[in-house]
Short mmCIF file of C-alpha atoms and ligand atoms in Angstrom, two decimals:
data_model
loop_
_atom_site.label_atom_id
_atom_site.label_comp_id
_atom_site.label_asym_id
_atom_site.label_seq_id
_atom_site.Cartn_x
_atom_site.Cartn_y
_atom_site.Cartn_z
CA MET A 1 111.59 90.90 -29.05
CA ALA A 2 109.73 93.36 -27.37
CA GLY A 3 106.55 94.64 -28.97
CA VAL A 4 103.72 97.44 -28.44
CA ASP A 5 99.93 97.71 -28.22
CA LEU A 6 98.38 100.98 -28.82
CA HIS A 7 94.42 99.57 -28.60
CA THR A 8 93.29 97.51 -25.85
CA HIS A 9 90.10 97.23 -23.67
CA SER A 10 89.53 96.04 -20.21
CA THR A 11 86.72 95.67 -18.05
CA ALA A 12 86.23 99.46 -17.63
CA SER A 13 84.67 99.44 -20.81
CA ASP A 14 83.91 95.86 -22.48
CA GLY A 15 87.08 93.83 -22.56
CA THR A 16 86.68 90.88 -20.31
CA ASP A 17 89.99 91.27 -18.01
CA SER A 18 90.30 93.90 -15.34
CA PRO A 19 92.85 97.21 -16.00
CA GLU A 20 95.56 95.32 -13.58
CA ASN A 21 94.94 91.85 -15.01
CA LEU A 22 95.22 93.21 -18.82
CA VAL A 23 98.53 95.23 -17.65
CA LYS A 24 100.11 91.41 -16.43
CA LEU A 25 98.55 89.56 -19.46
CA VAL A 26 100.95 92.46 -21.25
CA ALA A 27 103.79 91.87 -19.69
CA LYS A 28 103.39 87.88 -20.08
CA ALA A 29 103.06 88.99 -23.80
CA LYS A 30 106.75 90.79 -23.85
CA ILE A 31 104.85 94.29 -24.61
CA THR A 32 107.00 96.65 -23.29
CA SER A 33 104.70 99.85 -23.96
CA PHE A 34 100.79 99.92 -24.23
CA ALA A 35 97.98 102.12 -24.25
CA LEU A 36 94.54 101.38 -22.62
CA THR A 37 92.11 102.77 -24.72
CA ASP A 38 88.41 101.75 -23.21
CA HIS A 39 85.27 103.08 -24.86
CA ASP A 40 84.27 106.43 -23.50
CA THR A 41 85.86 106.40 -20.49
CA THR A 42 89.18 106.98 -18.64
CA SER A 43 88.07 104.93 -15.65
CA GLY A 44 90.40 102.34 -15.77
CA LEU A 45 93.33 104.04 -16.40
CA LEU A 46 94.89 104.99 -12.65
CA GLU A 47 94.44 101.01 -12.26
CA ALA A 48 96.35 100.34 -15.33
CA GLU A 49 99.16 102.85 -14.69
CA ARG A 50 99.72 101.66 -11.28
CA THR A 51 100.32 98.22 -12.31
CA ALA A 52 102.07 99.12 -15.49
CA LYS A 53 104.85 100.88 -12.93
CA GLN A 54 105.34 98.18 -10.87
CA LEU A 55 105.52 95.77 -13.68
CA ASP A 56 108.30 98.36 -15.74
CA ILE A 57 106.10 98.83 -18.42
CA ASN A 58 105.54 102.10 -20.48
CA PHE A 59 101.78 103.01 -20.21
CA ILE A 60 99.99 105.56 -22.20
CA PRO A 61 96.56 106.92 -20.92
CA GLY A 62 94.22 106.46 -23.77
CA CYS A 63 90.36 106.30 -25.15
CA GLU A 64 88.78 105.31 -27.81
CA VAL A 65 85.69 107.38 -28.89
CA ALA A 66 82.96 106.89 -31.66
CA VAL A 67 81.92 109.81 -34.10
CA ASP A 68 79.73 110.35 -36.76
CA TYR A 69 80.75 110.73 -40.08
CA ASN A 70 77.94 110.89 -42.93
CA GLY A 71 76.01 108.31 -41.18
CA ASN A 72 79.21 105.95 -40.46
CA GLU A 73 80.05 105.67 -37.14
CA MET A 74 84.17 105.62 -37.20
CA HIS A 75 86.40 105.65 -34.05
CA LEU A 76 89.09 107.59 -32.57
CA LEU A 77 91.94 107.07 -30.37
CA ALA A 78 93.49 109.62 -28.21
CA TYR A 79 96.42 109.09 -26.46
CA TRP A 80 98.07 110.79 -23.62
CA ILE A 81 94.82 111.95 -22.76
CA PRO A 82 94.59 114.67 -19.64
CA VAL A 83 92.28 112.93 -17.33
CA GLN A 84 92.08 116.11 -15.24
CA SER A 85 90.35 117.85 -18.29
CA LEU A 86 86.95 119.21 -16.93
CA THR A 87 86.13 119.61 -20.86
CA LEU A 88 86.96 116.29 -21.93
CA ALA A 89 85.46 114.79 -18.54
CA SER A 90 82.03 116.55 -19.55
CA PHE A 91 82.51 115.33 -23.31
CA LEU A 92 82.91 111.65 -22.17
CA THR A 93 80.15 112.04 -20.11
CA LYS A 94 78.04 113.25 -22.90
CA LEU A 95 79.05 110.40 -24.78
CA ARG A 96 77.77 107.86 -21.81
CA ASP A 97 74.59 109.56 -21.68
CA PHE A 98 73.98 108.92 -25.86
CA ARG A 99 75.02 105.15 -24.96
CA GLN A 100 72.74 104.71 -22.18
CA LYS A 101 69.80 106.12 -24.08
CA ARG A 102 70.63 103.84 -27.01
CA ASN A 103 71.33 100.36 -24.88
CA GLN A 104 67.79 101.59 -23.12
CA GLU A 105 66.25 101.36 -26.74
CA ILE A 106 68.13 97.96 -28.25
CA VAL A 107 67.25 96.37 -25.04
CA GLU A 108 63.43 97.33 -25.63
CA LYS A 109 64.01 96.18 -29.10
CA LEU A 110 65.25 92.55 -28.36
CA GLN A 111 62.24 92.41 -25.83
CA THR A 112 59.77 93.14 -28.77
CA LEU A 113 61.56 90.77 -30.51
CA GLY A 114 60.61 88.30 -27.86
CA PHE A 115 63.77 87.70 -25.90
CA LYS A 116 63.58 87.94 -22.59
CA VAL A 117 66.06 89.94 -21.45
CA SER A 118 66.32 92.99 -19.25
CA MET A 119 68.75 96.07 -18.73
CA GLU A 120 69.60 94.29 -15.44
CA ASP A 121 70.59 91.12 -17.18
CA VAL A 122 73.06 93.13 -19.67
CA GLU A 123 74.42 94.90 -16.53
CA ALA A 124 74.97 91.67 -14.67
CA GLU A 125 77.62 91.14 -17.64
CA ALA A 126 79.68 94.33 -17.50
CA SER A 127 81.83 95.98 -14.63
CA GLY A 128 82.22 99.23 -16.52
CA ASN A 129 80.55 101.04 -19.39
CA VAL A 130 77.80 98.92 -20.92
CA GLY A 131 77.83 98.26 -24.42
CA ARG A 132 76.33 95.60 -27.16
CA PRO A 133 79.22 93.21 -26.41
CA HIS A 134 77.42 92.86 -23.21
CA MET A 135 73.73 92.45 -24.91
CA ALA A 136 75.58 89.70 -26.78
CA LEU A 137 76.71 88.19 -23.48
CA ALA A 138 73.04 88.37 -22.17
CA LEU A 139 71.78 86.58 -25.02
CA LYS A 140 74.34 84.03 -25.01
CA SER A 141 73.95 83.36 -21.15
CA LYS A 142 70.32 82.85 -21.76
CA GLY A 143 70.67 80.39 -24.56
CA TYR A 144 69.17 82.77 -27.22
CA VAL A 145 72.25 82.45 -29.34
CA GLN A 146 75.85 80.57 -29.68
CA SER A 147 78.25 83.29 -29.52
CA VAL A 148 79.01 86.89 -29.65
CA GLN A 149 79.32 86.66 -33.01
CA GLU A 150 76.01 85.14 -33.58
CA ALA A 151 74.18 87.85 -31.48
CA PHE A 152 75.95 90.81 -33.55
CA ALA A 153 75.32 89.02 -37.14
CA LEU A 154 71.46 88.41 -36.13
CA TYR A 155 70.50 91.04 -33.45
CA LEU A 156 72.92 93.69 -32.54
CA GLY A 157 75.26 94.68 -35.96
CA LYS A 158 74.37 97.20 -38.16
CA ARG A 159 72.32 95.03 -40.33
CA GLY A 160 70.77 93.43 -36.83
CA THR A 161 66.96 93.54 -36.26
CA ALA A 162 67.51 95.16 -32.94
CA TYR A 163 70.14 97.67 -34.05
CA VAL A 164 69.97 101.25 -32.93
CA ALA A 165 72.24 104.07 -34.08
CA ARG A 166 73.43 105.99 -31.25
CA GLU A 167 73.60 109.86 -31.10
CA LEU A 168 77.20 111.28 -31.74
CA TYR A 169 79.35 114.10 -32.15
CA SER A 170 80.77 114.75 -35.50
CA LEU A 171 83.95 113.12 -36.95
CA GLU A 172 85.32 117.11 -36.91
CA GLN A 173 83.90 117.81 -33.42
CA GLY A 174 85.41 114.80 -31.71
CA VAL A 175 89.10 115.58 -33.37
CA ALA A 176 88.88 118.98 -32.42
CA THR A 177 87.45 118.54 -29.14
CA LEU A 178 90.02 116.38 -28.25
CA VAL A 179 92.93 117.90 -29.74
CA LYS A 180 92.39 121.35 -27.83
CA GLU A 181 92.28 119.24 -24.72
CA GLY A 182 95.88 118.20 -25.38
CA ALA A 183 95.39 114.18 -26.72
CA THR A 184 97.25 113.21 -29.27
CA VAL A 185 94.60 111.63 -31.71
CA VAL A 186 94.78 109.00 -34.00
CA LEU A 187 91.69 107.61 -36.87
CA ALA A 188 91.21 103.78 -35.30
CA HIS A 189 90.93 101.10 -37.96
CA PRO A 190 90.08 103.39 -40.55
CA CYS A 191 89.16 100.48 -43.12
CA LEU A 192 86.75 98.81 -40.89
CA SER A 193 84.98 102.03 -40.27
CA LEU A 194 84.74 103.36 -44.10
CA ASN A 195 84.93 101.68 -47.41
CA ALA A 196 86.48 104.52 -49.39
CA ASP A 197 88.96 104.76 -52.10
CA LYS A 198 92.03 106.78 -52.00
CA ALA A 199 91.20 109.82 -53.30
CA SER A 200 87.82 110.27 -50.88
CA TRP A 201 90.54 109.07 -48.05
CA ASN A 202 93.19 111.89 -48.76
CA ALA A 203 90.30 114.37 -48.76
CA LEU A 204 88.99 113.23 -45.84
CA LEU A 205 92.82 113.20 -44.34
CA GLY A 206 93.84 116.45 -45.27
CA ARG A 207 90.81 118.05 -43.82
CA LEU A 208 90.92 115.90 -40.54
CA ARG A 209 95.01 116.54 -40.17
CA ALA A 210 93.85 120.52 -40.70
CA LEU A 211 91.93 119.88 -37.53
CA GLY A 212 95.38 118.60 -35.09
CA LEU A 213 94.75 114.61 -36.50
CA SER A 214 98.20 112.88 -35.83
CA GLY A 215 98.02 109.33 -37.24
CA ILE A 216 95.96 106.68 -38.55
CA GLU A 217 95.86 103.15 -37.38
CA GLY A 218 96.95 101.11 -40.24
CA TYR A 219 97.93 97.87 -38.15
CA HIS A 220 94.69 96.48 -36.37
CA SER A 221 93.40 92.93 -36.53
CA SER A 222 90.44 93.44 -38.84
CA HIS A 223 92.77 94.96 -41.65
CA THR A 224 94.13 92.81 -44.41
CA GLN A 225 97.20 93.22 -46.27
CA GLU A 226 95.95 95.31 -48.66
CA GLN A 227 93.93 97.40 -46.32
CA VAL A 228 97.45 97.97 -44.10
CA ARG A 229 99.18 98.98 -47.65
CA LEU A 230 96.54 101.72 -48.06
CA CYS A 231 96.80 102.86 -44.90
CA ALA A 232 100.64 103.25 -45.05
CA ASP A 233 100.18 105.13 -48.40
CA ILE A 234 97.28 107.41 -47.58
CA ALA A 235 99.25 107.99 -43.69
CA LYS A 236 102.69 109.03 -45.92
CA GLU A 237 100.55 111.17 -48.50
CA ASN A 238 98.87 113.31 -45.51
CA ASN A 239 101.86 113.37 -43.49
CA LEU A 240 100.30 111.53 -40.61
CA VAL A 241 101.73 108.93 -38.59
CA LEU A 242 100.62 104.95 -38.95
CA THR A 243 100.09 103.01 -36.01
CA GLY A 244 98.93 100.08 -34.75
CA GLY A 245 97.08 97.94 -32.02
CA SER A 246 95.21 94.63 -31.30
CA ASP A 247 92.14 95.85 -30.31
CA TYR A 248 92.23 93.28 -27.76
CA HIS A 249 88.90 92.29 -25.87
CA GLY A 250 89.68 89.27 -23.93
CA LEU A 251 87.63 86.41 -23.98
CA VAL A 252 84.70 88.30 -26.04
CA LYS A 253 86.71 88.43 -28.95
CA PRO A 254 88.69 85.48 -28.26
CA ASN A 255 90.77 85.66 -32.20
CA ILE A 256 92.28 88.68 -31.16
CA GLN A 257 95.88 88.57 -29.66
CA LEU A 258 97.58 91.19 -27.37
CA GLY A 259 100.42 92.81 -29.17
CA ILE A 260 99.25 91.46 -32.82
CA GLY A 261 98.00 93.96 -35.28
CA SER A 262 97.52 92.90 -38.71
CA LEU A 263 98.56 89.49 -40.77
CA ASN A 264 99.85 88.09 -37.41
CA MET A 265 102.74 90.31 -37.26
CA ARG A 266 103.77 91.68 -33.85
CA LEU A 267 103.28 95.64 -33.32
CA GLN A 268 106.76 96.87 -33.20
CA GLU A 269 107.99 99.49 -31.14
CA TYR A 270 108.77 102.07 -34.01
CA LEU A 271 105.17 102.71 -34.14
CA LEU A 272 104.79 104.28 -30.68
CA GLN A 273 108.06 105.93 -31.21
CA ASP A 274 106.65 107.99 -34.48
CA LEU A 275 103.84 108.97 -32.49
CA GLN A 276 105.86 110.13 -29.66
CA LYS A 277 108.32 112.15 -31.93
CA LYS A 278 105.10 114.22 -33.43
CA ARG A 279 103.96 114.79 -29.62
CA LEU A 280 107.33 116.02 -29.07
CA GLU A 281 107.10 118.12 -32.57
CA GLN A 282 103.68 119.87 -31.41
CA GLY A 283 105.25 120.82 -28.05
CA LEU A 284 103.26 118.28 -26.01
CA PRO A 285 104.44 116.15 -22.99
CA LEU A 286 104.74 112.33 -22.98
P1 AMP B 1 79.21 99.53 -28.66
O1 AMP B 1 80.17 100.19 -27.90
O2 AMP B 1 77.93 99.35 -28.06
O3 AMP B 1 78.51 100.35 -29.87
O4 AMP B 1 79.71 98.12 -28.85
C1 AMP B 1 80.84 98.05 -29.79
C2 AMP B 1 81.64 97.16 -29.38
O5 AMP B 1 80.80 95.80 -29.99
C3 AMP B 1 83.06 97.13 -30.02
O6 AMP B 1 83.87 96.57 -28.99
C4 AMP B 1 82.86 96.42 -31.10
O7 AMP B 1 84.10 95.61 -31.84
C5 AMP B 1 81.90 95.24 -30.81
N1 AMP B 1 81.67 94.64 -32.15
C6 AMP B 1 80.91 95.16 -33.03
N2 AMP B 1 80.24 94.30 -34.39
C7 AMP B 1 80.75 93.14 -33.60
C8 AMP B 1 80.64 92.06 -34.30
N3 AMP B 1 80.27 91.57 -35.44
N4 AMP B 1 81.01 90.71 -33.76
C9 AMP B 1 81.68 91.03 -32.33
N5 AMP B 1 81.78 92.40 -31.46
C10 AMP B 1 81.42 93.39 -32.47
ZN1 ZN B 2 85.12 97.43 -27.71
FE1 FE B 3 86.99 100.47 -32.64
FE1 FE B 4 88.45 99.40 -29.60
#
């Protein structure tokens, strides 16, 4: 059975497969349409698009960006992202600057905690955009932790002792900027980012829809059955498309499989078709 995956990462950010290898794995998993959605960068898109064409896979150029909502980090997925847009390029450059500043601050905190890790050690774990998973890998390589998970739990996660929040654009600014540039914007893994009741979700989604939000990622590898149901309800009530993605990162998150959203279920083609329909209704090209 054909499947889709609308949320994946490559070595252009913090995944462990190059864009080319990722597409080969996508083909092996019998996925017929997929989006590459690296954090804050579009640098893997050309290679992925080229390989997808060779392997006869429908490719959607995407990107995942972090934004702030009342002190919570939330993520947006932008699809059919116009890589040639200068506004978009400077928006992403700014995000990478915020990221770099924060990376420096986290490494300094780790050093204060007594770990002998430098930015060079962290960069050695990365081939694209550097992030916390590379710091986790550096700590693991040096034997300070047993796993990436442990590094996040003790040091790098929100409750970790070396955690630093990074400067972010607001949720509203992020949605508005991406929409204005012609991307189709979806709220990524809503329940992973924010624990809110249905009434609060409806209030927030109503506002985001007015700014041009198209969908929410209900089927995500972190979502429980209850959370998928909540997402399906709030998508319907706010006339938003329910989408899905695995958030595949390769070896750094070994439990996540390509093409599998929540509850061990394959992500099906209608998830993408609904999003394509919405985009056509908005008069935007596929
Ligand atoms: P950054 O982009 O530097 O903020 O790092 C974000 C990345 O770290 C994303 O890929 C997250 O999924 C990943 N991440 C966040 N928390 C954890 C965790 N507890 N275990 C493993 N990876 C995590
Ligand atoms: Zn990531
Ligand atoms: Fe995310
Ligand atoms: Fe992601």
